[in-house]
Coordinates of C-alpha atoms in Angstrom, one line a residue:
X1 CA 75.1 99.3 74.3
X2 CA 75.2 95.5 73.6
X3 CA 78.4 93.8 74.6
X4 CA 80.1 91.2 72.4
X5 CA 78.8 87.7 72.9
X6 CA 82.3 86.2 73.1
X7 CA 85.7 87.8 72.8
X8 CA 87.9 85.1 71.1
X9 CA 91.1 87.2 71.3
X10 CA 90.7 87.7 75.1
X11 CA 89.9 84.0 75.6
X12 CA 93.1 82.9 73.7
X13 CA 95.1 85.3 75.9
X14 CA 93.7 83.7 79.0
X15 CA 94.4 80.2 77.7
X16 CA 98.1 81.1 77.4
X17 CA 98.3 81.0 81.2
X18 CA 97.6 77.2 81.0
X19 CA 100.9 76.5 79.3
X20 CA 102.9 75.8 82.5
X21 CA 100.2 73.3 83.4
X22 CA 99.7 71.4 80.2
X23 CA 99.6 68.0 81.8
X24 CA 96.7 69.0 84.1
X25 CA 95.0 70.9 81.3
X26 CA 94.8 67.9 79.0
X27 CA 94.1 65.7 82.0
X28 CA 90.9 67.7 82.7
X29 CA 89.8 67.4 79.0
X30 CA 90.5 63.6 79.1
X31 CA 88.4 63.2 82.2
X32 CA 85.7 65.3 80.6
X33 CA 85.6 62.9 77.7
X34 CA 85.4 59.8 79.9
X35 CA 82.8 61.4 82.1
X36 CA 80.5 62.1 79.1
X37 CA 80.9 58.5 77.9
X38 CA 80.2 56.9 81.2
X39 CA 77.2 59.2 81.9
X40 CA 75.6 58.4 78.5
X41 CA 76.4 54.6 78.9
X42 CA 74.1 54.3 82.0
X43 CA 70.8 54.9 80.2
X44 CA 71.8 52.6 77.4
X45 CA 72.6 49.8 79.9
X46 CA 69.2 50.5 81.5
X47 CA 67.4 50.0 78.2
X48 CA 69.3 46.7 77.6
X49 CA 68.4 45.6 81.2
X50 CA 64.7 46.3 80.7
X51 CA 64.4 44.8 77.2
X52 CA 66.7 41.9 77.4
X53 CA 66.5 40.7 81.1
X54 CA 63.6 42.2 83.1
X55 CA 61.0 41.6 80.4
X56 CA 62.1 38.0 79.7
X57 CA 62.7 37.5 83.5
X58 CA 66.3 36.5 83.1
X59 CA 67.6 36.8 86.7
X60 CA 71.3 35.9 85.9
X61 CA 71.4 38.5 83.0
X62 CA 69.7 41.1 85.2
X63 CA 72.4 40.6 88.0
X64 CA 75.2 40.8 85.4
X65 CA 74.0 44.0 83.9
X66 CA 73.3 45.6 87.2
X67 CA 76.9 44.8 88.1
X68 CA 78.1 46.4 84.9
X69 CA 76.0 49.5 85.7
X70 CA 77.6 49.6 89.1
X71 CA 81.1 49.5 87.6
X72 CA 80.2 52.3 85.1
X73 CA 78.8 54.4 88.0
X74 CA 82.1 54.0 89.9
X75 CA 84.1 55.0 86.9
X76 CA 81.9 57.9 86.3
X77 CA 82.3 59.0 89.9
X78 CA 86.1 58.6 89.6
X79 CA 86.2 60.7 86.4
X80 CA 83.9 63.3 88.0
X81 CA 86.2 63.7 91.0
X82 CA 89.4 64.2 89.0
X83 CA 87.6 66.4 86.5
X84 CA 86.3 68.8 89.2
X85 CA 89.4 68.7 91.3
X86 CA 91.9 69.3 88.5
X87 CA 89.7 72.0 86.9
X88 CA 89.6 74.0 90.1
X89 CA 93.3 73.4 90.8
X90 CA 94.2 74.6 87.4
X91 CA 92.1 77.7 87.9
X92 CA 93.8 78.5 91.2
X93 CA 97.2 78.0 89.7
X94 CA 96.4 80.3 86.9
X95 CA 95.1 83.2 89.0
X96 CA 98.1 82.8 91.3
X97 CA 100.3 83.5 88.3
X98 CA 98.2 86.4 87.1
X99 CA 97.9 87.9 90.6
X100 CA 101.7 87.8 91.0
X101 CA 102.2 89.4 87.5
X102 CA 99.6 92.0 88.2
X103 CA 101.1 93.0 91.6
X104 CA 104.6 93.2 90.2
X105 CA 103.3 95.4 87.3
X106 CA 101.5 97.7 89.8
X107 CA 104.8 98.1 91.7
X108 CA 106.4 99.5 88.5
X109 CA 103.8 102.2 88.0
X110 CA 104.7 105.9 88.5
X111 CA 103.1 107.7 91.4
X112 CA 100.9 109.5 88.9
X113 CA 99.0 106.3 88.1
X114 CA 98.0 105.9 91.8
X115 CA 97.1 109.6 92.0
X116 CA 94.5 109.1 89.2
X117 CA 93.3 105.6 90.1
X118 CA 91.1 104.9 93.2
X119 CA 92.7 102.4 95.6
X120 CA 89.4 100.5 96.0
X121 CA 89.3 99.9 92.3
X122 CA 92.9 98.4 92.3
X123 CA 91.9 96.2 95.3
X124 CA 88.9 94.9 93.4
X125 CA 91.1 94.1 90.3
X126 CA 93.7 92.4 92.4
X127 CA 91.4 90.3 94.6
X128 CA 87.8 89.7 93.5
X129 CA 88.3 90.2 89.7
X130 CA 91.2 87.8 89.6
X131 CA 89.3 85.3 91.8
X132 CA 86.5 85.5 89.2
X133 CA 89.0 84.5 86.4
X134 CA 89.5 81.1 88.2
X135 CA 85.8 80.4 87.6
X136 CA 86.4 80.4 83.9
X137 CA 88.2 77.1 84.4
X138 CA 86.4 75.7 87.5
X139 CA 82.8 76.6 86.5
X140 CA 83.0 77.7 82.9
X141 CA 85.3 76.4 80.2
X142 CA 85.7 72.8 81.2
X143 CA 82.1 72.5 82.4
X144 CA 80.9 73.6 79.0
X145 CA 83.3 71.2 77.3
X146 CA 82.0 68.4 79.5
X147 CA 78.4 69.3 78.9
X148 CA 78.8 69.6 75.2
X149 CA 80.7 66.3 75.0
X150 CA 77.9 64.7 77.0
X151 CA 75.3 66.0 74.7
X152 CA 77.2 64.7 71.6
X153 CA 77.6 61.3 73.1
X154 CA 74.0 61.2 74.3
X155 CA 72.8 62.1 70.8
X156 CA 74.9 59.3 69.3
X157 CA 73.4 56.8 71.7
X158 CA 69.9 58.1 71.1
X159 CA 70.2 57.9 67.3
X160 CA 71.6 54.4 67.6
X161 CA 68.8 53.3 69.8
X162 CA 65.7 54.9 68.2
X163 CA 66.1 57.6 65.6
X164 CA 62.3 58.3 65.5
X165 CA 62.1 59.3 69.1
X166 CA 65.4 61.2 68.8
X167 CA 64.0 63.5 66.1
X168 CA 61.3 64.6 68.4
X169 CA 64.0 65.8 70.8
X170 CA 66.0 67.4 68.1
X171 CA 63.1 69.5 66.9
X172 CA 62.7 71.0 70.3
X173 CA 66.3 71.9 70.8
X174 CA 66.5 75.0 68.5
X175 CA 63.9 76.7 70.6
X176 CA 66.0 76.2 73.7
X177 CA 69.2 77.2 71.9
X178 CA 67.6 80.4 70.7
X179 CA 66.3 81.3 74.2
X180 CA 69.8 80.4 75.6
X181 CA 71.5 82.8 73.1
X182 CA 69.3 85.7 74.1
X183 CA 69.8 84.9 77.8
X184 CA 73.6 84.9 77.4
X185 CA 73.7 88.3 75.8
X186 CA 71.4 89.9 78.4
X187 CA 73.4 88.3 81.2
X188 CA 76.7 89.6 79.9
X189 CA 75.5 93.2 79.9
X190 CA 74.0 92.7 83.4
X191 CA 77.2 91.2 84.7
X192 CA 79.3 94.1 83.3
X193 CA 77.1 96.4 85.3
X194 CA 77.5 94.2 88.4
X195 CA 81.3 94.4 88.2
X196 CA 81.2 98.2 87.7
X197 CA 79.0 98.6 90.8
X198 CA 81.2 96.3 92.9
X199 CA 84.2 98.4 92.0
X200 CA 82.4 101.6 92.9
X201 CA 81.3 100.2 96.2
X202 CA 84.8 98.9 97.1
X203 CA 86.2 102.3 96.3
X204 CA 83.6 104.2 98.4
X205 CA 83.9 101.9 101.4
X206 CA 87.7 101.8 101.4
X207 CA 87.9 105.6 101.3
X208 CA 85.3 106.1 104.0
X209 CA 86.8 103.5 106.4
X210 CA 90.3 105.0 105.9
X211 CA 89.0 108.5 106.5
X212 CA 86.5 107.6 109.2
X213 CA 88.1 110.1 111.6
X214 CA 87.4 112.9 109.2
X215 CA 83.8 111.7 108.6
X216 CA 83.1 111.7 112.4
X217 CA 85.1 114.9 113.1
X218 CA 83.0 116.9 110.7
X219 CA 79.7 115.1 111.4
X220 CA 79.4 113.6 108.0
X221 CA 77.9 110.3 109.2
X222 CA 74.4 111.0 107.9
X223 CA 75.6 112.3 104.5
X224 CA 78.0 109.4 103.9
X225 CA 75.3 107.0 105.0
X226 CA 72.9 108.4 102.4
X227 CA 75.7 108.2 99.7
X228 CA 76.3 104.6 100.7
X229 CA 72.6 103.8 100.5
X230 CA 72.6 105.2 96.9
X231 CA 75.6 103.2 95.8
X232 CA 74.3 100.1 97.5
X233 CA 71.0 100.5 95.8
X234 CA 72.7 100.7 92.3
X235 CA 74.6 97.5 93.3
X236 CA 71.4 95.9 94.4
X237 CA 69.6 96.8 91.1
X238 CA 72.5 95.4 89.0
X239 CA 72.2 92.0 90.8
X240 CA 68.4 92.0 90.6
X241 CA 68.6 92.3 86.9
X242 CA 70.6 89.1 86.7
X243 CA 68.1 87.4 89.1
X244 CA 65.3 88.6 86.8
X245 CA 66.8 87.0 83.7
X246 CA 67.5 83.8 85.6
X247 CA 63.9 83.7 86.8
X248 CA 62.6 83.9 83.2
X249 CA 65.1 81.6 81.5
X250 CA 65.2 78.5 83.8
X251 CA 61.4 78.0 84.1
X252 CA 61.1 78.3 80.3
X253 CA 63.9 75.8 79.9
X254 CA 62.1 73.4 82.3
X255 CA 58.8 73.7 80.4
X256 CA 60.5 72.9 77.1
X257 CA 62.2 69.9 78.6
X258 CA 58.9 68.6 80.2
X259 CA 56.9 69.1 77.0
X260 CA 59.6 67.3 75.0
X261 CA 59.6 64.4 77.4
X262 CA 55.8 64.3 77.3
X263 CA 55.9 64.2 73.5
X264 CA 58.4 61.3 73.5
X265 CA 56.3 59.3 76.0
X266 CA 53.1 59.9 74.1
X267 CA 54.6 59.1 70.7
X268 CA 56.5 56.1 71.9
X269 CA 53.6 54.8 74.0
X270 CA 51.2 54.8 71.0
X271 CA 53.8 52.9 68.9
X272 CA 54.3 50.3 71.7
X273 CA 50.5 49.9 71.9
X274 CA 50.3 49.4 68.2
X275 CA 52.9 46.7 68.4
X276 CA 55.8 48.7 66.8
X277 CA 58.9 46.5 67.2
X278 CA 61.2 49.5 66.7
X279 CA 60.1 51.1 70.0
X280 CA 60.4 49.3 73.4
X281 CA 59.7 49.9 77.0
X282 CA 63.5 50.1 77.5
X283 CA 63.6 53.1 75.0
X284 CA 61.0 55.0 77.1
X285 CA 62.9 54.3 80.3
X286 CA 66.3 55.3 78.8
X287 CA 64.8 58.4 77.0
X288 CA 63.5 59.8 80.3
X289 CA 67.1 59.9 81.4
X290 CA 68.5 60.9 78.0
X291 CA 66.3 64.0 77.7
X292 CA 67.4 65.2 81.1
X293 CA 71.0 64.6 80.2
X294 CA 70.6 66.4 76.9
X295 CA 68.5 69.4 78.0
X296 CA 70.0 70.0 81.5
X297 CA 73.5 70.5 80.1
X298 CA 72.1 72.8 77.4
X299 CA 70.4 74.8 80.1
X300 CA 73.4 74.7 82.3
X301 CA 75.7 75.7 79.5
X302 CA 73.9 79.1 79.6
X303 CA 74.7 79.3 83.3
X304 CA 78.3 78.2 82.8
X305 CA 78.6 80.6 80.0
X306 CA 77.6 83.3 82.4
X307 CA 80.5 82.2 84.7
X308 CA 82.8 82.5 81.7
X309 CA 81.4 85.9 80.8
X310 CA 81.9 87.1 84.4
X311 CA 85.4 85.7 84.3
X312 CA 86.3 87.3 81.0
X313 CA 84.9 90.6 82.0
X314 CA 87.1 90.4 85.1
X315 CA 90.0 89.3 83.0
X316 CA 89.5 92.2 80.6
X317 CA 89.7 94.6 83.6
X318 CA 92.8 93.0 84.9
X319 CA 94.5 93.0 81.5
X320 CA 93.7 96.7 81.1
X321 CA 96.0 97.2 84.1
X322 CA 98.6 94.8 82.8
X323 CA 98.6 96.6 79.4
X324 CA 99.1 100.0 80.9
X325 CA 102.6 100.7 79.8
X326 CA 102.5 104.5 79.6
X327 CA 102.5 104.8 83.4
X328 CA 105.3 102.3 83.9
X329 CA 108.5 103.8 85.3
X330 CA 111.4 103.4 82.9
X331 CA 114.4 101.7 84.5
X332 CA 118.0 102.8 83.9
X333 CA 121.0 100.5 83.3
X334 CA 123.5 101.8 85.9
X335 CA 123.7 100.7 89.5
X336 CA 124.1 103.5 92.1
X337 CA 126.4 101.8 94.6
X338 CA 127.1 105.0 96.7
X339 CA 126.6 108.7 96.0
X340 CA 129.0 111.4 96.9
X341 CA 125.9 113.6 97.1
X342 CA 126.3 116.2 94.4
X343 CA 122.9 117.2 93.1
X344 CA 122.1 119.4 90.1
X345 CA 118.8 120.6 88.6
X346 CA 119.1 122.1 85.1
X347 CA 116.2 124.1 83.8
X348 CA 113.7 121.5 85.2
X349 CA 110.1 122.0 84.2
X350 CA 107.3 119.9 85.5
X351 CA 103.5 119.8 86.0
X352 CA 101.2 117.2 87.5
X353 CA 98.5 118.2 85.0
X354 CA 99.2 118.9 81.3
X355 CA 99.8 122.6 80.6
X356 CA 99.8 123.5 84.3
X357 CA 103.5 123.8 85.3
X358 CA 104.4 123.5 89.0
X359 CA 108.1 124.0 88.5
X360 CA 109.1 126.6 85.9
X361 CA 112.7 126.2 84.9
X362 CA 114.4 125.3 88.2
X363 CA 118.2 125.5 88.4
X364 CA 119.6 124.2 91.7
X365 CA 123.2 123.1 92.7
X366 CA 123.8 121.2 95.9
X367 CA 127.4 120.2 96.8
X368 CA 128.2 116.9 98.6
X369 CA 127.8 117.0 102.3
X370 CA 125.8 120.2 102.3
X371 CA 122.6 120.7 104.2
X372 CA 120.2 122.8 102.3
X373 CA 116.7 123.9 103.2
X374 CA 113.8 124.7 100.9
X375 CA 111.2 127.1 102.1
X376 CA 108.1 128.7 100.6
X377 CA 104.4 128.9 100.7
X378 CA 102.2 125.9 100.2
X379 CA 102.1 125.0 96.5
X380 CA 105.4 126.7 95.7
X381 CA 106.8 123.4 94.5
X382 CA 109.0 122.3 97.4
X383 CA 107.9 118.7 97.7
X384 CA 107.7 118.4 93.9
X385 CA 111.5 118.8 93.8
X386 CA 111.8 115.8 96.2
X387 CA 109.3 113.8 94.1
X388 CA 111.4 114.4 90.9
X389 CA 114.7 113.6 92.6
X390 CA 113.3 110.2 93.5
X391 CA 111.7 109.8 90.1
X392 CA 108.3 109.4 91.5
X393 CA 107.3 111.5 88.5
X394 CA 109.0 112.2 85.2
X395 CA 110.0 115.8 84.3
X396 CA 108.6 117.5 81.3
X397 CA 111.9 119.0 80.3
X398 CA 115.4 119.7 81.6
X399 CA 117.6 117.3 83.5
X400 CA 118.5 116.2 87.1
X401 CA 122.0 114.9 87.9
X402 CA 123.5 113.2 90.9
X403 CA 127.3 113.1 90.9
X404 CA 127.2 114.4 87.2
X405 CA 125.1 111.4 86.1
X406 CA 121.5 111.8 84.8
X407 CA 119.2 110.1 87.3
X408 CA 117.3 108.5 84.4
X409 CA 120.4 106.4 83.8
X410 CA 120.2 104.7 87.2
X411 CA 118.3 101.6 88.1
X412 CA 115.3 102.8 90.1
X413 CA 115.9 100.4 93.0
X414 CA 119.6 101.5 93.4
X415 CA 118.7 105.2 93.1
X416 CA 116.1 105.1 95.8
X417 CA 118.2 102.9 98.0
X418 CA 120.7 105.8 98.2
X419 CA 118.0 108.3 99.1
X420 CA 116.0 108.2 102.4
X421 CA 112.9 110.4 103.0
X422 CA 111.1 111.2 106.1
X423 CA 107.6 112.6 105.2
X424 CA 105.2 114.7 107.2
X425 CA 102.5 112.1 106.8
X426 CA 104.1 108.9 108.0
X427 CA 102.8 105.6 106.8
X428 CA 103.3 102.5 109.0
X429 CA 102.2 99.0 108.1
X430 CA 100.2 96.7 110.4
X431 CA 103.3 95.1 111.7
X432 CA 105.9 95.2 114.4
X433 CA 108.0 98.3 115.1
X434 CA 111.1 96.4 114.1
X435 CA 109.6 95.4 110.7
X436 CA 108.4 98.9 110.1
X437 CA 111.9 100.2 110.7
X438 CA 113.7 97.7 108.6
X439 CA 110.8 97.1 106.1
X440 CA 111.8 93.4 106.3
X441 CA 115.3 94.1 105.0
X442 CA 117.2 91.0 106.2
X443 CA 120.5 92.9 105.9
X444 CA 119.6 95.2 108.7
X445 CA 120.0 93.3 112.0
X446 CA 118.1 93.9 115.2
X447 CA 121.3 95.0 116.9
X448 CA 121.8 97.7 114.3
X449 CA 118.3 98.9 114.8
X450 CA 118.7 99.1 118.6
X451 CA 122.1 100.8 118.3
X452 CA 120.6 103.4 115.9
X453 CA 117.6 103.9 118.3
X454 CA 120.0 104.6 121.2
X455 CA 122.0 107.1 119.1
X456 CA 118.9 109.3 118.4
X457 CA 117.4 108.7 121.8
X458 CA 114.2 106.7 121.0
X459 CA 115.3 103.4 122.4
X460 CA 113.7 104.1 125.8
X461 CA 110.4 105.1 124.2
X462 CA 110.3 101.9 122.1
X463 CA 111.2 99.6 125.1
X464 CA 108.4 101.2 127.1
X465 CA 105.8 99.8 124.7
X466 CA 104.4 96.3 125.3
X467 CA 106.7 93.9 123.5
X468 CA 109.2 96.7 122.7
X469 CA 110.5 96.3 119.2
X470 CA 107.9 93.5 118.6
X471 CA 105.0 95.8 119.4
X472 CA 102.3 95.7 116.7
X473 CA 101.4 99.2 115.7
X474 CA 98.3 98.1 113.8
X475 CA 97.0 99.5 110.5
X476 CA 98.7 102.8 109.6
X477 CA 100.3 102.9 113.0
X478 CA 97.1 103.9 114.9
X479 CA 98.5 102.7 118.2
X480 CA 101.2 105.4 118.2
X481 CA 100.9 109.2 118.4
X482 CA 101.9 111.3 115.4
X483 CA 105.1 112.3 117.1
X484 CA 106.0 108.6 117.8
X485 CA 105.2 107.6 114.2
X486 CA 107.5 110.4 113.1
X487 CA 110.3 109.1 115.3
X488 CA 109.9 105.6 113.8
X489 CA 110.0 107.0 110.3
X490 CA 113.2 108.9 111.2
X491 CA 114.8 105.8 112.6
X492 CA 113.7 103.9 109.4
X493 CA 115.6 106.5 107.3
X494 CA 118.6 106.4 109.7
X495 CA 119.2 102.6 109.6
X496 CA 119.1 102.6 105.8
X497 CA 122.4 104.6 105.8
X498 CA 121.5 106.7 102.8
X499 CA 123.8 108.9 100.7
X500 CA 121.2 111.6 100.5
X501 CA 118.7 112.4 103.3
X502 CA 115.5 114.3 102.8
X503 CA 113.2 115.6 105.5
X504 CA 109.9 116.8 104.1
X505 CA 108.1 118.8 106.8
X506 CA 109.4 116.1 109.2
X507 CA 108.9 118.2 112.3
X508 CA 105.7 120.1 111.5
X509 CA 103.3 117.8 113.4
X510 CA 105.2 116.6 116.4
X511 CA 105.5 117.8 120.0
X512 CA 108.4 119.7 121.4
X513 CA 110.0 116.7 123.0
X514 CA 109.9 114.6 119.8
X515 CA 111.2 117.6 117.9
X516 CA 114.2 117.8 120.2
X517 CA 114.9 114.2 119.5
X518 CA 114.6 114.8 115.8
X519 CA 116.9 117.8 115.9
X520 CA 119.5 115.8 117.9
X521 CA 119.3 112.9 115.4
X522 CA 119.4 115.3 112.4
X523 CA 122.8 116.5 113.5
X524 CA 124.1 113.0 113.6
X525 CA 122.6 111.7 110.4
X526 CA 123.3 114.8 108.3
X527 CA 127.0 115.0 109.2
X528 CA 129.1 114.4 106.1
X529 CA 125.9 113.6 104.1
X530 CA 124.0 115.6 101.6
X531 CA 120.7 116.6 103.2
X532 CA 117.6 118.5 102.0
X533 CA 115.2 119.8 104.5
X534 CA 111.8 121.2 103.6
X535 CA 110.2 123.1 106.5
X536 CA 107.6 125.7 107.3
X537 CA 109.1 126.3 110.8
X538 CA 112.1 128.4 109.9
X539 CA 113.7 128.0 113.4
X540 CA 114.6 124.4 112.4
X541 CA 116.7 125.4 109.4
X542 CA 118.6 128.5 110.4
X543 CA 121.9 126.5 110.6
X544 CA 121.6 125.1 107.1
X545 CA 124.5 125.6 104.7
X546 CA 122.1 127.2 102.2
X547 CA 118.4 128.1 102.1
X548 CA 116.4 128.0 98.9
X549 CA 113.3 130.2 98.8
X550 CA 110.6 129.2 96.3
X551 CA 107.5 131.0 95.1
X552 CA 105.1 129.9 92.4
X553 CA 107.4 127.2 91.0
X554 CA 110.5 129.3 90.9
X555 CA 113.6 130.0 93.1
X556 CA 113.3 133.6 94.1
X557 CA 116.1 133.7 96.7
X558 CA 119.1 131.7 97.7
X559 CA 121.7 132.0 100.5
X560 CA 122.4 131.4 104.2
X561 CA 120.1 132.4 106.9
X562 CA 122.2 135.4 107.8
X563 CA 122.4 136.5 104.1
X564 CA 118.6 136.3 103.6
X565 CA 117.4 137.7 106.9
X566 CA 119.4 140.9 106.3
X567 CA 118.0 141.4 102.9
X568 CA 115.5 144.3 103.1
X569 CA 112.0 143.5 101.8
X570 CA 113.3 140.0 100.9
X571 CA 110.8 137.2 100.7
X572 CA 112.6 135.1 103.3
X573 CA 113.0 138.0 105.7
X574 CA 109.2 138.8 105.5
X575 CA 108.5 135.1 106.1
X576 CA 110.9 134.9 109.0
X577 CA 109.7 138.1 110.7
X578 CA 106.0 137.2 110.4
X579 CA 106.7 133.7 111.8
X580 CA 108.9 135.1 114.6
X581 CA 106.1 137.5 115.6
X582 CA 103.6 134.7 115.7
X583 CA 105.9 132.7 117.9
X584 CA 106.3 135.6 120.3
X585 CA 102.6 136.0 120.6

């Protein structure tokens, strides 16, 4: 499938980002104009020097013109410096703005978007693709403008000096233009494939590096190595295609340029030998420079156009994310300052995949200050309830209320500020323990963190680490055990002082000592606060005010531990008895 040669609509959209930098934008164009004039002026001055001063042996005139040529060269260098510097600076300012806008937009996406989009692909869009957009300005647009202006000015000088020799050059140009056109189209298709393969490689490498422990644990090194070789080979082939097109185009362009120069010298030389006064030695000297200044930019325009195409392909990918509105979370208008903690689900239905319901008409009522537990088999829909309460996903039908207010009416930031979650799979950033606890919230002081750590009994553990609260846990908290990471996550929830606390399998993967600390802290933090505990280990939730038993997306039982455990052939009783028997064994 052949790609469009140039997307004008996309290009105009990119140019809109230059508006905050109009002064620099027009400054670059101004220096492009001056650069083309000064560059074309040098060969003309050379002709004048040869014909008017070297041939007549006028030493004073020769010195004067050489001085002028020196001044022109200095002005050309000055224009070139500011042209290149400002063009690159403009490109970097623009991608800074786009990257900020892109990241902010990604923060607004629902969790569903990240479920369906590879992380490596998003990293590629946010880093390398956006960096490529800068090359539209630093290596593409303005370079093309400069080269085209230079060609126009050069042609004006050439026609003014010797129109006969100029027509020889003009006749050769359509051939190079035609070849350049073909080259541009082929390269755009090739570069599109390159970007696809780069994204695929980034996704593969990111996933395998993140999951290296699983790869090694299950002896998948050889298999993953072969997969990587295959992906790398496709990436290699995509780049080789671009190299192949370059290898064909540039030698052909050089041959055309050399043949044209030869034709000019031959034609001009014969006319000089015949005594033609319209052709001079100065013409031949200057035309050897003019032809290079005319053909090289034309050849380089193809190369610069490739940079623009790469940048526009990258921009198109970035704008695809910026234009993704269907996955953006809709924000409410009301601010949730503090919840009493009354929660109500009314006939809530939801599915992660269309026509596959996970929750099938859930009705749930939680009073303020209650501690309720939700139990059930894997896939019953326990964690889904928590995801919907935090509006990580939008329900298909029904309604969820907190303090008799639909959660869709609340601003997302204020809603989630009032709800703290401790997950089974704890994520820690490559940062200090203190920053992982506060998440860089300046309103939470170190003293408050230390006081909270003492209350739940983890202060000694943290102080035992090198650097204490300033200990760097590295990426994903690899320097800590799973139990230690869980304690940090619990402390993170504790210091946020939430109205509603959620523990999602928070004690399923920790040791007995850590679990005792968690149980001690749970009593403190849940006192007078609405709490929802999701657990497989039923021993941890026997004292809950109410236990909700779920199966296949529905609530099948509800009551206290004593009520449910005495219910003959009840789902909870069977679950409890089987787990108790396993613990005894």
